[in-house]
Coordinates of C-alpha atoms in Angstrom, one line a residue:
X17 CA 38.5 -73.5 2.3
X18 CA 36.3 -70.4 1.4
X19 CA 32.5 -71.6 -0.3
X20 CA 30.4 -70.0 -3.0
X21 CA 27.0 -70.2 -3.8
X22 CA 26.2 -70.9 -8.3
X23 CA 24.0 -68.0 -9.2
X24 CA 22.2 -70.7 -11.4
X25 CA 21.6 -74.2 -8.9
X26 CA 22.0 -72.2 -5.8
X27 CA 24.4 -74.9 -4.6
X28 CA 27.4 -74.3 -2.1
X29 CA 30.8 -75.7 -2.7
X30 CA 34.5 -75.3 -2.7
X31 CA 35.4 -72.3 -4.2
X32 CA 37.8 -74.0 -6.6
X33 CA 34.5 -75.7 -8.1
X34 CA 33.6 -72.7 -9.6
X35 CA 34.2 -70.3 -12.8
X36 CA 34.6 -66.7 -11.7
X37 CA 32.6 -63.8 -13.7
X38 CA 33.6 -60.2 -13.3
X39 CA 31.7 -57.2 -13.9
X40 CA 33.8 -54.0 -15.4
X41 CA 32.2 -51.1 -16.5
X42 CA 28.9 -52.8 -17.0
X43 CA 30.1 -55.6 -18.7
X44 CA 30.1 -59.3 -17.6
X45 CA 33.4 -61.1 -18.2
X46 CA 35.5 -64.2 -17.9
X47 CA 39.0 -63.6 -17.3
X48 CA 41.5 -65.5 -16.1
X49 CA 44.1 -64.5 -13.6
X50 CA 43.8 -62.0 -10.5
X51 CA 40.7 -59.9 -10.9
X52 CA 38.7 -57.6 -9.0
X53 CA 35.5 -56.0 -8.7
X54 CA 32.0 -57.5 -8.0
X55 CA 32.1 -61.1 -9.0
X56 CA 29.2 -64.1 -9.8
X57 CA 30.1 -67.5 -9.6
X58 CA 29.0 -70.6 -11.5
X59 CA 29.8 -74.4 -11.2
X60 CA 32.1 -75.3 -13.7
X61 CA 31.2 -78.9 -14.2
X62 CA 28.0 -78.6 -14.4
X63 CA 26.4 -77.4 -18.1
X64 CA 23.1 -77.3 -16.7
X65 CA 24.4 -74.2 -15.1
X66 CA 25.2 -72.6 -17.9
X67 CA 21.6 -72.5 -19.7
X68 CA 20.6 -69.3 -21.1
X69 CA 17.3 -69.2 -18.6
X70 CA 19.2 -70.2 -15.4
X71 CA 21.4 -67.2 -15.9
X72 CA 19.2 -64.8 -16.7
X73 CA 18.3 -63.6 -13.0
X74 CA 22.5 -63.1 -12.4
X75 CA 23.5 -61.7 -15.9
X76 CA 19.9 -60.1 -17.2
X77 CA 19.9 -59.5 -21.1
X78 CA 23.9 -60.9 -21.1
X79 CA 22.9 -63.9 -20.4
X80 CA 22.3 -65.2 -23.6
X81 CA 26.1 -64.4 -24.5
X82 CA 27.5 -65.8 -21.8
X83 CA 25.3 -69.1 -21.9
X84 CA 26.9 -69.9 -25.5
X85 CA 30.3 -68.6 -24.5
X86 CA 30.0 -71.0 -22.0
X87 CA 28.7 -73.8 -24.1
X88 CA 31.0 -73.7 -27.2
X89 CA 34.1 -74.1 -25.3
X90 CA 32.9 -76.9 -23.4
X91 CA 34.7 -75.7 -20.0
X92 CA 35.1 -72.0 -19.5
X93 CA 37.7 -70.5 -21.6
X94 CA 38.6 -67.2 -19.0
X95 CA 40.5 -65.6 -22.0
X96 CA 37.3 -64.5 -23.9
X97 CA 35.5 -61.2 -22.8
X98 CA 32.0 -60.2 -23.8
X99 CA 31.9 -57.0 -26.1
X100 CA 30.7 -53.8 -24.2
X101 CA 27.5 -52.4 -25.3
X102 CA 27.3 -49.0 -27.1
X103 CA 28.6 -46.4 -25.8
X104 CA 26.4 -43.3 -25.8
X105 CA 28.5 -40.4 -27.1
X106 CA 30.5 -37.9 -25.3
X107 CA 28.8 -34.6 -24.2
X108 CA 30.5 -31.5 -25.3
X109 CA 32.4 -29.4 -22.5
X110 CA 30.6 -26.1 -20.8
X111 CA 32.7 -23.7 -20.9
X112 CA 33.9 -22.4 -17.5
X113 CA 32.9 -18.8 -16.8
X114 CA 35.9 -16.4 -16.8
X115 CA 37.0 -15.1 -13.3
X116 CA 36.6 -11.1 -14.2
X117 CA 33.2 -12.0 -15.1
X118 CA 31.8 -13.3 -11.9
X119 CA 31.0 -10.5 -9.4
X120 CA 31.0 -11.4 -6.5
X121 CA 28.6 -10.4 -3.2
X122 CA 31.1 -9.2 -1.1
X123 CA 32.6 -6.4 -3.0
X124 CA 31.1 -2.6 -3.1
X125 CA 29.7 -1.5 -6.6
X126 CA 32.8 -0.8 -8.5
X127 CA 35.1 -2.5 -6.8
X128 CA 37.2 -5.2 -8.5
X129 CA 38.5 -8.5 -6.8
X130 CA 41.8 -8.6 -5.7
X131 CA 42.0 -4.6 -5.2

């Protein structure tokens, strides 16, 4: 039976002892089913583990989020997923340079590619 280590007590156990947070895109989730990506663990019988402070060094300023996710379910509820934060916005597309406008070094003054 594989073992974990809580990101909160530090303690080992059974893997099975433990709720499962994923990390998409930046963002610190609890989902239920098969999931990948980096993962954290945390006991799930334990709400001790799932104080604001203790999960601060795993989760940083998503910890507060995920401590009262945690706490107003009473278990974990893996359905729920923490909103993203902002987006910054998109950056406008440079326009590619056109082929006939690039000379290149390897052609004799006047001469065009592809001649």
């Amino acid at each position: 039976m594989p073992e974990r280590t809580c990101v909160a007590c530090r303690r080992k156990r059974p893997q099975h002892e433990f709720v499962r947070i994923t990390r998409e895109g930046g963002v610190w989730a609890l989902r239920a089913g098969k999931r990948s990506g980096r993962g954290a663990y945390v006991c799930a019988d334990s709400p001790a583990c799932w104080q604001d402070k203790r999960l601060r060094r795993a989760f940083g300023a998503q910890a507060g989020a995920l401590s009262a996710q945690l706490h107003t379910s009473g278990k974990p509820h893996h359905d729920k997923v923490l909103e993203p934060p902002a987006a910054p916005p998109p950056r406008p597309a440079r326009p590619s340079p056109e082929v006939s406008d690039v000379e290149s070094p390897n052609l004799y003054p006047g001469q065009r590619a592809g001649t």
